[in-house]
Each structure stands twice: as structure tokens, then as C-alpha cells.
C-alpha positions as YAML, in Angstrom:
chain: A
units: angstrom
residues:
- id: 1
  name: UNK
  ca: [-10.05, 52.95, -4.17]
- id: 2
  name: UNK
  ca: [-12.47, 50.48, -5.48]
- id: 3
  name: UNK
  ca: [-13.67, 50.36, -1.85]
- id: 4
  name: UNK
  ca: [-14.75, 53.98, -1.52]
- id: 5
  name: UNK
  ca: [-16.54, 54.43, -4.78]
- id: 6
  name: UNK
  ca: [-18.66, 51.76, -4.01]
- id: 7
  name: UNK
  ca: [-19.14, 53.70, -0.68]
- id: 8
  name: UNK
  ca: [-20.04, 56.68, -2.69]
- id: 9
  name: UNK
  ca: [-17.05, 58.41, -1.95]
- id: 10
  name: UNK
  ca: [-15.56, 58.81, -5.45]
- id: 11
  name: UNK
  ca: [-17.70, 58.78, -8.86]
- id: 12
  name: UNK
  ca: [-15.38, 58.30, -11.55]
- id: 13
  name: UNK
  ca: [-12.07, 56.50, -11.69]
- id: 14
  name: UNK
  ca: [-9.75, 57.45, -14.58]
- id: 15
  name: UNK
  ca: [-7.09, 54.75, -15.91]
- id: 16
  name: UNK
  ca: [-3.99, 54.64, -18.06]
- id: 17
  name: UNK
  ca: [-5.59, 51.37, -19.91]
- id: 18
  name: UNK
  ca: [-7.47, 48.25, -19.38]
- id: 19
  name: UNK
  ca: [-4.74, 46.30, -18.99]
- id: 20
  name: UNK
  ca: [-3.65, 47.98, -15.76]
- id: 21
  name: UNK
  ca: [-7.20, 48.37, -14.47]
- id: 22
  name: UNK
  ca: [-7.48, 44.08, -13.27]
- id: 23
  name: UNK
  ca: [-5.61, 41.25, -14.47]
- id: 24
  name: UNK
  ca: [-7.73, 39.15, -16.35]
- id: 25
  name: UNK
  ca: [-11.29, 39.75, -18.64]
- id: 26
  name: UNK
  ca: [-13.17, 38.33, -15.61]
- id: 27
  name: UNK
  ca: [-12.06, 40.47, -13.03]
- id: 28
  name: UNK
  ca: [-12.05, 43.47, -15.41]
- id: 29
  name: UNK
  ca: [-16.06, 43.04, -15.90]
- id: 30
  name: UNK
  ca: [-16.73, 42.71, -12.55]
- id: 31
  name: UNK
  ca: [-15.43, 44.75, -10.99]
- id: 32
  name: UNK
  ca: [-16.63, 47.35, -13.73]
- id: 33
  name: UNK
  ca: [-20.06, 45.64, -13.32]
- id: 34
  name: UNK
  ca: [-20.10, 46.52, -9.27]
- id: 35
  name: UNK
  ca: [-19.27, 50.11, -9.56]
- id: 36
  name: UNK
  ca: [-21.69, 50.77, -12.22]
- id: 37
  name: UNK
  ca: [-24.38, 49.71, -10.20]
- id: 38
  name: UNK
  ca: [-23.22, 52.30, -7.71]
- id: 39
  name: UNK
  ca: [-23.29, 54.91, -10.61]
- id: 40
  name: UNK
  ca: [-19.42, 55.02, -10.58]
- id: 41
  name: UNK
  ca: [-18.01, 55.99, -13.89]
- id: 42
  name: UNK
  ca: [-14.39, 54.07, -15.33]
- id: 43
  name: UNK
  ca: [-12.43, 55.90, -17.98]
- id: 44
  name: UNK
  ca: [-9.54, 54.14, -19.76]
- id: 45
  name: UNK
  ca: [-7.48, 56.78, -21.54]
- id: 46
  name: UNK
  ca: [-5.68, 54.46, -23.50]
- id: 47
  name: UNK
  ca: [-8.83, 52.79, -25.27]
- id: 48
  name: UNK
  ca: [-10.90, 56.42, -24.86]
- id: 49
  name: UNK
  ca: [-13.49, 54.12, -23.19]
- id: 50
  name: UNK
  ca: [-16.48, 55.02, -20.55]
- id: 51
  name: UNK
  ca: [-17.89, 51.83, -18.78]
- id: 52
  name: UNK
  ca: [-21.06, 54.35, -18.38]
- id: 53
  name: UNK
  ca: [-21.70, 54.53, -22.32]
- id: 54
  name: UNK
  ca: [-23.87, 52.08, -23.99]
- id: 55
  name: UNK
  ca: [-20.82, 49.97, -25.87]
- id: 56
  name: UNK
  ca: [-18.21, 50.76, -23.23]
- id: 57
  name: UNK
  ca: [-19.03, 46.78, -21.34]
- id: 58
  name: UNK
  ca: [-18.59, 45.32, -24.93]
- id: 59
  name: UNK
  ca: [-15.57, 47.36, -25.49]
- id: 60
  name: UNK
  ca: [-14.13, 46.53, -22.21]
- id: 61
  name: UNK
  ca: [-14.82, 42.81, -22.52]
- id: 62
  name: UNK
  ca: [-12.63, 43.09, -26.14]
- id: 63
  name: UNK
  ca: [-9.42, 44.69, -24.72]
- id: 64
  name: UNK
  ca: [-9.28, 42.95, -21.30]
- id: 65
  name: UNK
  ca: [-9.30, 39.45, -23.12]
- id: 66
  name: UNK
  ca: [-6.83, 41.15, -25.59]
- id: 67
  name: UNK
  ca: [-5.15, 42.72, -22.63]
- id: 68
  name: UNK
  ca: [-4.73, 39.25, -20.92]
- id: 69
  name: UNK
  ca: [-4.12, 37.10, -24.09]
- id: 70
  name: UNK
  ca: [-0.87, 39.53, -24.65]
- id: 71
  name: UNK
  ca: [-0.02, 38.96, -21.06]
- id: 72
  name: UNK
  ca: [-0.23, 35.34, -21.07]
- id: 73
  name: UNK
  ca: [1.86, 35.30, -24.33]
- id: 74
  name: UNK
  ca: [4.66, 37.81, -22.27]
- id: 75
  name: UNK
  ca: [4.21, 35.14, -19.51]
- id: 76
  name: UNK
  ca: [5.16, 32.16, -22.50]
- id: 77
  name: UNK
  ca: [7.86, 34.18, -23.73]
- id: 78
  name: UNK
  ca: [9.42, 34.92, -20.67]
- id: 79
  name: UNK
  ca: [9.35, 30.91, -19.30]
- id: 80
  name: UNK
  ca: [10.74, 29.61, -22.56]
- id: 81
  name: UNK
  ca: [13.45, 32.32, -22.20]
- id: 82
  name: UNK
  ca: [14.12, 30.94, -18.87]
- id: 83
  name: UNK
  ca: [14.03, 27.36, -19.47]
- id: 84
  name: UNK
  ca: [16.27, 27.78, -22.75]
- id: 85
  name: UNK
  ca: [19.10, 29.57, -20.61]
- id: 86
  name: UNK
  ca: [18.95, 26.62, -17.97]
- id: 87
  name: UNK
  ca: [18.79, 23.48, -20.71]
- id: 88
  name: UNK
  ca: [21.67, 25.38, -22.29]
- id: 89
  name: UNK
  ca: [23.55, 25.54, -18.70]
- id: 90
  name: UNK
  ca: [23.32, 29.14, -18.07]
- id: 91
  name: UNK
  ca: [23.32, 29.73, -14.11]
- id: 92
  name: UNK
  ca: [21.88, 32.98, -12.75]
- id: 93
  name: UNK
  ca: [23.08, 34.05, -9.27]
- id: 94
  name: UNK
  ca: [21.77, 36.74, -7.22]
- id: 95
  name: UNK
  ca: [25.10, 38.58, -6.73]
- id: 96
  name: UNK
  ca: [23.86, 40.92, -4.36]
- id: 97
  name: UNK
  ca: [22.92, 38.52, -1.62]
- id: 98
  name: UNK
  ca: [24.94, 35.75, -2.91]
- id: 99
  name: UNK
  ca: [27.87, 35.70, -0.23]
- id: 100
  name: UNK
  ca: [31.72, 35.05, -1.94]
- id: 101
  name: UNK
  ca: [30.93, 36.02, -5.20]
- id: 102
  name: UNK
  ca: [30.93, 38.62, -8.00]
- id: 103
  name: UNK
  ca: [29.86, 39.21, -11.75]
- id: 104
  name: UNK
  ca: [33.52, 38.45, -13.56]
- id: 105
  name: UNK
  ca: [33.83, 41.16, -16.42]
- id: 106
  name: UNK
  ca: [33.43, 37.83, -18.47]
- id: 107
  name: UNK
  ca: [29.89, 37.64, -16.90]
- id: 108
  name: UNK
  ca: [31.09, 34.37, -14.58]
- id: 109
  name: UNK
  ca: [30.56, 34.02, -11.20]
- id: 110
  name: UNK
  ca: [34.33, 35.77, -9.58]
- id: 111
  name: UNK
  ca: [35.50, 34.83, -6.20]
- id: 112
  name: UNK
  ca: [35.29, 38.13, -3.73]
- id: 113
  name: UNK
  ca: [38.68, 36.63, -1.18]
- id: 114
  name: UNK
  ca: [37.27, 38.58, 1.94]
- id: 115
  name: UNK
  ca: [33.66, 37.41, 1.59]
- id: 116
  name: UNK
  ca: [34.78, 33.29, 0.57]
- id: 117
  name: UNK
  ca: [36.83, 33.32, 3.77]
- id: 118
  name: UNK
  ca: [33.46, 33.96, 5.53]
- id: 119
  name: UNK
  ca: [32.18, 30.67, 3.32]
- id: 120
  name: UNK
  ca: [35.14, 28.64, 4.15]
- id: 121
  name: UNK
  ca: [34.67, 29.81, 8.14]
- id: 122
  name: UNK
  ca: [30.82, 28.53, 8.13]
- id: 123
  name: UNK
  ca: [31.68, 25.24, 6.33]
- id: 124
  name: UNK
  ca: [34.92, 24.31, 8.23]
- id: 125
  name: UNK
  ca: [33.25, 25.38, 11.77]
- id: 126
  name: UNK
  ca: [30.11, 23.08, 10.82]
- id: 127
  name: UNK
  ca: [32.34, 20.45, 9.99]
- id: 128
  name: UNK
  ca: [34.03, 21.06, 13.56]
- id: 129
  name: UNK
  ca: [30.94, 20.11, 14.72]
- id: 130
  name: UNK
  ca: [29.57, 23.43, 15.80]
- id: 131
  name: UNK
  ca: [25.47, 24.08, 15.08]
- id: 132
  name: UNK
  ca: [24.16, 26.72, 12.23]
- id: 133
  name: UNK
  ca: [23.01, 28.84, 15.81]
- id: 134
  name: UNK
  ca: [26.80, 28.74, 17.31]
- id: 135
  name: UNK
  ca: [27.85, 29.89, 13.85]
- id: 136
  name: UNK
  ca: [25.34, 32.41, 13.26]
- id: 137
  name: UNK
  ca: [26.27, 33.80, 16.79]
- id: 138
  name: UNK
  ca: [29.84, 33.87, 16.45]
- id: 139
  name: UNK
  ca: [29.67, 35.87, 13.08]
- id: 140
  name: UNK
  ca: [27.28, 37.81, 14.47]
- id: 141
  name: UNK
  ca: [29.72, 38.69, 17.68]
- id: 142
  name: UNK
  ca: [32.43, 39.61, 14.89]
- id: 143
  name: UNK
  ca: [30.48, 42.19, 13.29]
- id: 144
  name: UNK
  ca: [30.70, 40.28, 9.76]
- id: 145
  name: UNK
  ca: [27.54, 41.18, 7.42]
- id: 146
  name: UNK
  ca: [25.10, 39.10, 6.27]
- id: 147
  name: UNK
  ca: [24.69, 38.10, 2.84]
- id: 148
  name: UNK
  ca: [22.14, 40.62, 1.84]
- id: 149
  name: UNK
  ca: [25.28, 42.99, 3.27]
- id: 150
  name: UNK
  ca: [22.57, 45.34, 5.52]
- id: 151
  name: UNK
  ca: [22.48, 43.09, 8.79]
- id: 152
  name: UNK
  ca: [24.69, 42.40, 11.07]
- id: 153
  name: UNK
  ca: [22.93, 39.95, 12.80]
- id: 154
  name: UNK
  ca: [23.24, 36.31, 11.07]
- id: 155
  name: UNK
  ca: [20.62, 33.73, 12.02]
- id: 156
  name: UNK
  ca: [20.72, 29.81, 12.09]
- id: 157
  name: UNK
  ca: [18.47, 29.69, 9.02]
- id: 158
  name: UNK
  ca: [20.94, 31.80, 7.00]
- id: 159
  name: UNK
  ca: [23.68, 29.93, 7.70]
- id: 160
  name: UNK
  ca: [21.46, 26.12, 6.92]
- id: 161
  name: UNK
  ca: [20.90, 28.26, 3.62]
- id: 162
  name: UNK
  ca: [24.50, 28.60, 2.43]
- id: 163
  name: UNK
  ca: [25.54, 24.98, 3.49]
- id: 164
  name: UNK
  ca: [22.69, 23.64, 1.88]
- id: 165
  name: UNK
  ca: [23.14, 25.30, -1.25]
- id: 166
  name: UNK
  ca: [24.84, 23.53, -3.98]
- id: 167
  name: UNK
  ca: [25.99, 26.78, -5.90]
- id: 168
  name: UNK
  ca: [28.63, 26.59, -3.06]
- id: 169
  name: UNK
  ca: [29.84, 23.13, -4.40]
- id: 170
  name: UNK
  ca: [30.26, 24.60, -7.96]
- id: 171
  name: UNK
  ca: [27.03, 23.26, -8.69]
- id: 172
  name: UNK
  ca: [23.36, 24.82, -9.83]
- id: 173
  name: UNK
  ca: [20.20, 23.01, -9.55]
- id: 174
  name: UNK
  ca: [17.71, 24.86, -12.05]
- id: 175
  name: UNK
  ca: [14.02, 25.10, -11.89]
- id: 176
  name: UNK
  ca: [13.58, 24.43, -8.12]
- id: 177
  name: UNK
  ca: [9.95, 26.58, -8.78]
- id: 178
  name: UNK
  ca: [8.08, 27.04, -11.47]
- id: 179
  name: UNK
  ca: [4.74, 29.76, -12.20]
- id: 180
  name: UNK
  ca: [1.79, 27.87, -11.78]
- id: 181
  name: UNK
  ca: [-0.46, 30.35, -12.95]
- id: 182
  name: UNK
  ca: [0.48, 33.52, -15.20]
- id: 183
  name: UNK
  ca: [-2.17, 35.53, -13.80]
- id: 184
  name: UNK
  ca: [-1.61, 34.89, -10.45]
- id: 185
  name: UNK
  ca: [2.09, 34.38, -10.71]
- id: 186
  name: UNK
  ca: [1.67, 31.62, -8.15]
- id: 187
  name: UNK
  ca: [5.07, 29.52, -7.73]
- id: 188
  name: UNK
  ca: [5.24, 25.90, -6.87]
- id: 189
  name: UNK
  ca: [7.79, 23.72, -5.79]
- id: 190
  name: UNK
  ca: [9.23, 21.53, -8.60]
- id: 191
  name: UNK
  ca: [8.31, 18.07, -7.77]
- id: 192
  name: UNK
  ca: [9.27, 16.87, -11.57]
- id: 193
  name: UNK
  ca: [6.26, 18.68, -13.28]
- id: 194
  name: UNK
  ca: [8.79, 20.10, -15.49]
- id: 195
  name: UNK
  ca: [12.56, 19.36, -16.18]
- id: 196
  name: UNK
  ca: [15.46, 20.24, -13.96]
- id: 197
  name: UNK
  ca: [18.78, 20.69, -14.61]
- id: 198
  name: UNK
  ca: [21.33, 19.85, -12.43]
- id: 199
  name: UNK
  ca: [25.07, 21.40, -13.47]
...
């Protein structure tokens, strides 16, 4: 969209609030700056602001550092949250693509009997000796589902997922990845930036 008005093909953009309109004060200006070169008008209904009026840059500049000070403080929140649930030895599992197991009534991980035979099959045939390709194959050829329950076809990579994950050993190792950068939400691998958890 931001594209074509600065092509001349739209002349005023209308949004619910500068928070949605870029994700950081920088950004926000900029982008704000280019179009109003082009003579291309940005309302934000929330903030009744018009980057064409004489205060609307000054205005703008206010609530998108505002905007991105409460979204960095979300961003705290929201890690601290996390990290307090793993130091206390919470474990969250993905039940929907996590293979074996179910949410308990209690909220604890409950074994699903049809799906942990499929578990049992991948470990004991790997400890046969057979490769994570034979295995995918041969679950494949039986017409058993995949963890995420929609394919049919398994691949080597899934099955090197499950034997390699330590949930399967009645085991959790937390904080693997971490956000680098709130406004990017770039992850990085946990090489001991911040504490892990191993239960």
C-alpha cells in the first residue's frame, strides 16, 4: 500500500492508530516523512491525527515512541512471565503436534496409548538399528499420521526430531531460544546468554 501512494496511486491512508501504522518511532517518521513528500495524507483515528497538518509530525513522533515504549514494556512482561514459569519448572508442550501426549484434566502432560505405541515403534526400530529414512518410510507405508496429525507422509527429519527430543525421556530443556530484539522479534539460539533449565 505504501508502495502505490508513493506511485501516486492512493492519496490518503486512514489507520486504526499509530501503533499499528510501523513498529517503532523511527520507522513511523519515515515512512510518514516519504509519503508526505508525495503529497500523501496519513490519518490515525485513534489519535485524530493528520501527518498533513502543521503539528501532526510532532504529534506522531509523541505516540509512536509512546506506542513503542508500551510495546517494549508488553515485550518485558511477557519474557519475565516466561522465564518465571520455566525457573519454577513449568513445562509447556505443544499438544497438538506433540505425538503421545495430551493435556491431563490436571493440566499434565497424559499419555494418548495409540499415539505412544507409535513413540515406542520409532525408538525400538532405531535401536534395531534401522535409519530415521527406513522409519519414516515404514510409517509412512502404514498410513500412521504425522505429528502435526494432517500428513501422512513422515520424513527422516521428523523422526531425528522425536528421538532427539528430551520431552520423550520425561525431561524439558527450557529456553533453547530467546527474543533478541522486541521489535523485530528476532530469536536466537541459547548459547548461555541467559539461563536454562533443564528438568
Amino acid at each position: 500500500m505504501i508502495r502505490d501512494a508513493i506511485d501516486g496511486k492512493i492519496d490518503l491512508i486512514i489507520t486504526k492508530s499509530v501503533s499499528r501504522f510501523a513498529r517503532n518511532t523511527v520507522d513511523s517518521l519515515t515512512t510518514v516523512r516519504k509519503l508526505k513528500e508525495k503529497g500523501v495524507e496519513v490519518y490515525f483515528e485513534k489519535e485524530n491525527i493528520y501527518t498533513l497538518d502543521s503539528k501532526g509530525e510532532l504529534l506522531i513522533t509523541i505516540m509512536s515512541s509512546l506506542a513503542q515504549e508500551e510495546s517494549r514494556s508488553i515485550s518485558e512482561n511477557i519474557t519475565w512471565g516466561k522465564r518465571k514459569y520455566f525457573a519454577d519448572g513449568k513445562v509447556y508442550l505443544p499438544y497438538g503436534r506433540f505425538l503421545g501426549y495430551r493435556k491431563g484434566a490436571d493440566g499434565l502432560p497424559e499419555i494418548v496409548e495409540d499415539e505412544a505405541e507409535i513413540i515406542r515403534f520409532i525408538y525400538r526400530s532405531y535401536l534395531e538399528g534401522k535409519t530415521t529414512y527406513t522409519i519414516a518410510q515404514e510409517l509412512t507405508n502404514k498410513g500412521i499420521p504425522t505429528p502435526s496429525k494432517k500428513l501422512v507422509k513422515w520424513a527422516a527429519t521428523t523422526i531425528e526430531s522425536i528421538l532427539k527430543n528430551e520431552k520423550y525421556k520425561e525431561a524439558a530443556l527450557l529456553q533453547k531460544e530467546f527474543t533478541v530484539d522486541f521489535l523485530t522479534k528476532r530469536t536466537k539460539k541459547n548459547e548461555g546468554e541467559i539461563p536454562q533449565y533443564y528438568i
